[in-house]
mmCIF file of C-alpha atoms in Angstrom:
data_model
loop_
_atom_site.group_PDB
_atom_site.id
_atom_site.type_symbol
_atom_site.label_atom_id
_atom_site.label_comp_id
_atom_site.label_asym_id
_atom_site.label_seq_id
_atom_site.Cartn_x
_atom_site.Cartn_y
_atom_site.Cartn_z
ATOM 1 C CA MET A 269 39.439 -0.990 52.749
ATOM 2 C CA ALA A 270 42.977 -0.664 52.674
ATOM 3 C CA LEU A 271 45.714 0.604 50.063
ATOM 4 C CA GLN A 272 47.751 -2.321 48.937
ATOM 5 C CA ILE A 273 51.188 -3.117 47.565
ATOM 6 C CA GLY A 274 51.163 -2.301 43.918
ATOM 7 C CA ASP A 275 48.435 1.124 44.025
ATOM 8 C CA GLN A 276 48.623 3.956 43.270
ATOM 9 C CA ALA A 277 48.378 6.190 46.218
ATOM 10 C CA PRO A 278 46.126 8.807 46.279
ATOM 11 C CA ASP A 279 46.415 12.277 46.154
ATOM 12 C CA PHE A 280 45.742 14.500 48.773
ATOM 13 C CA ASN A 281 45.601 18.363 49.487
ATOM 14 C CA LEU A 282 46.608 18.656 53.710
ATOM 15 C CA VAL A 283 47.482 22.015 55.240
ATOM 16 C CA SER A 284 50.793 22.138 57.262
ATOM 17 C CA LYS A 285 52.441 25.285 59.728
ATOM 18 C CA GLY A 286 55.343 26.090 57.791
ATOM 19 C CA ALA A 287 57.453 29.202 59.265
ATOM 20 C CA ASP A 288 55.028 31.493 57.690
ATOM 21 C CA GLY A 289 51.544 30.546 58.003
ATOM 22 C CA PRO A 290 48.958 27.077 56.753
ATOM 23 C CA GLU A 291 50.626 25.077 53.900
ATOM 24 C CA VAL A 292 48.951 23.346 51.660
ATOM 25 C CA VAL A 293 50.867 19.999 51.076
ATOM 26 C CA LYS A 294 49.874 17.942 48.044
ATOM 27 C CA LEU A 295 51.838 14.106 47.861
ATOM 28 C CA SER A 296 53.061 14.263 44.269
ATOM 29 C CA ASP A 297 55.104 18.008 45.551
ATOM 30 C CA LEU A 298 56.391 15.567 48.035
ATOM 31 C CA THR A 299 57.358 12.398 45.604
ATOM 32 C CA ASP A 300 58.979 15.143 43.467
ATOM 33 C CA LYS A 301 62.163 15.266 46.238
ATOM 34 C CA GLY A 302 61.665 11.716 46.774
ATOM 35 C CA ASN A 303 60.987 8.611 47.968
ATOM 36 C CA VAL A 304 57.586 9.192 51.063
ATOM 37 C CA VAL A 305 57.355 7.187 54.379
ATOM 38 C CA LEU A 306 53.408 8.319 54.696
ATOM 39 C CA LEU A 307 52.818 8.093 58.531
ATOM 40 C CA PHE A 308 49.795 8.527 59.534
ATOM 41 C CA PHE A 309 49.114 8.858 63.759
ATOM 42 C CA PRO A 310 46.589 9.615 66.242
ATOM 43 C CA MET A 311 47.013 12.279 68.156
ATOM 44 C CA ALA A 312 49.348 14.375 68.638
ATOM 45 C CA PHE A 313 50.503 14.897 72.435
ATOM 46 C CA THR A 314 49.958 11.361 73.465
ATOM 47 C CA SER A 315 52.740 8.541 74.707
ATOM 48 C CA VAL A 316 53.483 6.464 71.987
ATOM 49 C CA CYS A 317 53.174 9.089 69.029
ATOM 50 C CA THR A 318 55.754 11.574 70.924
ATOM 51 C CA GLN A 319 57.710 8.875 71.785
ATOM 52 C CA GLU A 320 58.016 7.186 67.433
ATOM 53 C CA PHE A 321 57.923 10.921 65.968
ATOM 54 C CA CYS A 322 61.312 12.295 68.154
ATOM 55 C CA ASP A 323 62.294 8.155 67.965
ATOM 56 C CA LEU A 324 62.247 9.651 63.531
ATOM 57 C CA THR A 325 63.092 13.098 64.749
ATOM 58 C CA ALA A 326 66.396 11.191 66.254
ATOM 59 C CA GLY A 327 67.342 8.919 63.204
ATOM 60 C CA MET A 328 65.638 11.431 60.502
ATOM 61 C CA SER A 329 69.489 12.142 58.719
ATOM 62 C CA GLU A 330 68.906 7.828 57.999
ATOM 63 C CA TYR A 331 66.104 8.871 55.899
ATOM 64 C CA GLU A 332 67.495 11.629 53.978
ATOM 65 C CA ALA A 333 70.382 9.199 53.094
ATOM 66 C CA LEU A 334 67.580 6.440 51.895
ATOM 67 C CA ASP A 335 66.246 9.433 49.538
ATOM 68 C CA ALA A 336 62.649 9.294 51.656
ATOM 69 C CA VAL A 337 60.484 12.003 52.689
ATOM 70 C CA VAL A 338 59.258 11.067 56.353
ATOM 71 C CA VAL A 339 55.765 13.392 57.050
ATOM 72 C CA GLY A 340 53.609 12.411 59.772
ATOM 73 C CA VAL A 341 49.306 12.569 59.785
ATOM 74 C CA SER A 342 46.949 12.914 62.003
ATOM 75 C CA GLY A 343 43.671 14.885 62.325
ATOM 76 C CA ASP A 344 45.274 17.091 64.894
ATOM 77 C CA ASN A 345 45.198 21.131 63.295
ATOM 78 C CA PRO A 346 47.814 22.253 61.654
ATOM 79 C CA PHE A 347 48.578 25.031 64.615
ATOM 80 C CA ALA A 348 47.876 21.867 67.906
ATOM 81 C CA GLN A 349 51.017 19.840 65.532
ATOM 82 C CA GLU A 350 53.177 22.675 65.644
ATOM 83 C CA ALA A 351 52.709 23.704 69.279
ATOM 84 C CA TRP A 352 53.097 19.663 70.148
ATOM 85 C CA ALA A 353 56.119 18.926 67.305
ATOM 86 C CA GLN A 354 57.932 22.001 69.119
ATOM 87 C CA LYS A 355 56.996 21.303 73.128
ATOM 88 C CA GLU A 356 58.439 18.342 72.033
ATOM 89 C CA GLY A 357 62.028 19.211 69.510
ATOM 90 C CA ILE A 358 59.944 17.039 66.427
ATOM 91 C CA LYS A 359 61.496 17.966 63.397
ATOM 92 C CA VAL A 360 59.267 15.412 60.560
ATOM 93 C CA GLN A 361 56.755 18.036 58.848
ATOM 94 C CA LEU A 362 53.274 17.346 60.391
ATOM 95 C CA LEU A 363 49.967 17.335 58.173
ATOM 96 C CA SER A 364 46.856 18.158 59.376
ATOM 97 C CA ASP A 365 43.864 15.274 57.979
ATOM 98 C CA TYR A 366 41.909 17.839 60.316
ATOM 99 C CA GLU A 367 38.217 16.429 57.563
ATOM 100 C CA HIS A 368 40.016 12.128 57.347
ATOM 101 C CA GLU A 369 39.861 11.750 54.009
ATOM 102 C CA ALA A 370 43.013 10.521 54.140
ATOM 103 C CA ALA A 371 43.262 8.371 56.261
ATOM 104 C CA LYS A 372 39.386 7.338 55.138
ATOM 105 C CA ALA A 373 41.205 7.403 51.090
ATOM 106 C CA TYR A 374 44.285 5.009 52.425
ATOM 107 C CA GLY A 375 41.572 2.833 54.626
ATOM 108 C CA VAL A 376 42.991 3.939 57.670
ATOM 109 C CA ALA A 377 40.537 5.644 60.029
ATOM 110 C CA TYR A 378 38.932 4.010 63.282
ATOM 111 C CA GLU A 379 35.118 3.987 63.063
ATOM 112 C CA GLN A 380 35.377 4.383 67.068
ATOM 113 C CA PHE A 381 38.658 5.200 68.082
ATOM 114 C CA LEU A 382 39.556 3.480 71.514
ATOM 115 C CA PRO A 383 35.599 3.346 72.794
ATOM 116 C CA GLU A 384 36.601 1.283 75.848
ATOM 117 C CA ALA A 385 38.486 4.038 77.354
ATOM 118 C CA ASN A 386 35.249 6.507 76.072
ATOM 119 C CA LEU A 387 37.186 7.966 72.701
ATOM 120 C CA ILE A 388 34.308 6.828 70.696
ATOM 121 C CA MET A 389 35.773 9.437 67.279
ATOM 122 C CA GLY A 390 35.074 8.508 64.058
ATOM 123 C CA GLY A 391 37.966 8.726 61.633
ATOM 124 C CA VAL A 392 41.063 9.272 64.073
ATOM 125 C CA PRO A 393 44.024 7.063 61.833
ATOM 126 C CA LYS A 394 45.384 4.473 63.082
ATOM 127 C CA ARG A 395 48.964 4.145 63.636
ATOM 128 C CA SER A 396 50.460 3.150 59.917
ATOM 129 C CA ALA A 397 53.140 3.149 57.164
ATOM 130 C CA PHE A 398 53.163 3.911 54.084
ATOM 131 C CA VAL A 399 56.121 4.104 51.240
ATOM 132 C CA ILE A 400 55.401 5.309 48.545
ATOM 133 C CA ASP A 401 58.512 5.224 45.327
ATOM 134 C CA LYS A 402 59.141 8.504 43.465
ATOM 135 C CA GLY A 403 56.108 7.141 40.474
ATOM 136 C CA GLY A 404 53.272 7.493 43.111
ATOM 137 C CA ILE A 405 53.062 4.290 43.637
ATOM 138 C CA VAL A 406 52.659 2.042 47.430
ATOM 139 C CA ARG A 407 55.618 0.135 48.084
ATOM 140 C CA HIS A 408 54.997 -1.105 51.835
ATOM 141 C CA VAL A 409 52.375 -1.347 53.842
ATOM 142 C CA ASP A 410 52.033 -1.576 57.878
ATOM 143 C CA ILE A 411 48.827 -0.717 59.638
ATOM 144 C CA GLN A 412 48.386 -1.379 63.556
ATOM 145 C CA ASP A 413 44.843 -1.995 65.010
ATOM 146 C CA HIS A 414 46.267 -0.976 68.706
ATOM 147 C CA PRO A 415 46.769 2.288 68.604
ATOM 148 C CA LYS A 416 50.237 1.486 71.098
ATOM 149 C CA ASP A 417 51.435 -0.812 68.310
ATOM 150 C CA LEU A 418 54.547 1.076 66.142
ATOM 151 C CA PRO A 419 55.219 0.067 62.459
ATOM 152 C CA ASP A 420 58.549 -2.198 62.113
ATOM 153 C CA PHE A 421 60.853 1.129 60.815
ATOM 154 C CA ASP A 422 63.486 -1.860 60.186
ATOM 155 C CA ALA A 423 61.034 -3.016 56.747
ATOM 156 C CA ILE A 424 60.336 0.255 55.991
ATOM 157 C CA ARG A 425 63.969 1.530 55.985
ATOM 158 C CA LYS A 426 65.194 -1.750 54.155
ATOM 159 C CA VAL A 427 62.174 -0.825 51.463
ATOM 160 C CA LEU A 428 63.395 2.020 50.921
ATOM 161 C CA GLY A 429 67.238 0.657 50.511
ATOM 162 C CA GLU A 430 65.485 -1.678 47.454
ATOM 163 C CA LEU A 431 64.033 1.279 46.139
ATOM 164 C CA GLY A 432 67.368 3.520 45.912
#
């Protein structure tokens, strides 16, 4: 079951490819820096994910002004995420949920991802957005059932503005 507004967000240990190699990132470390916009996305190198994260990169200053840290989470390995980010100019920090544990903990893992397209992979995250405040409490949830549908980023920015 997906997390609800008011729930304590599950902490995680996910891997990101930093300048000096792989590094472990915890949600609790992110909330120390500000409110968190946690964006699950199905897969790197796909058209909708690329557009979403290129748009986020272009508007990153708006999120920073709202005291928010924006991170993306997928089941891709951190080296594939880095290659995608470099190819597309993505500046959002990407976290690898290779074992799909975070997607399951947040209740956003597909049982089968697009079986009608023969993509029967389980655990792939649904395109989802969670706003998590500095105390680790979920303040906004937006889970899309179809991978081509984007979260409501206006609603996300509104919630961030209310958190201050």
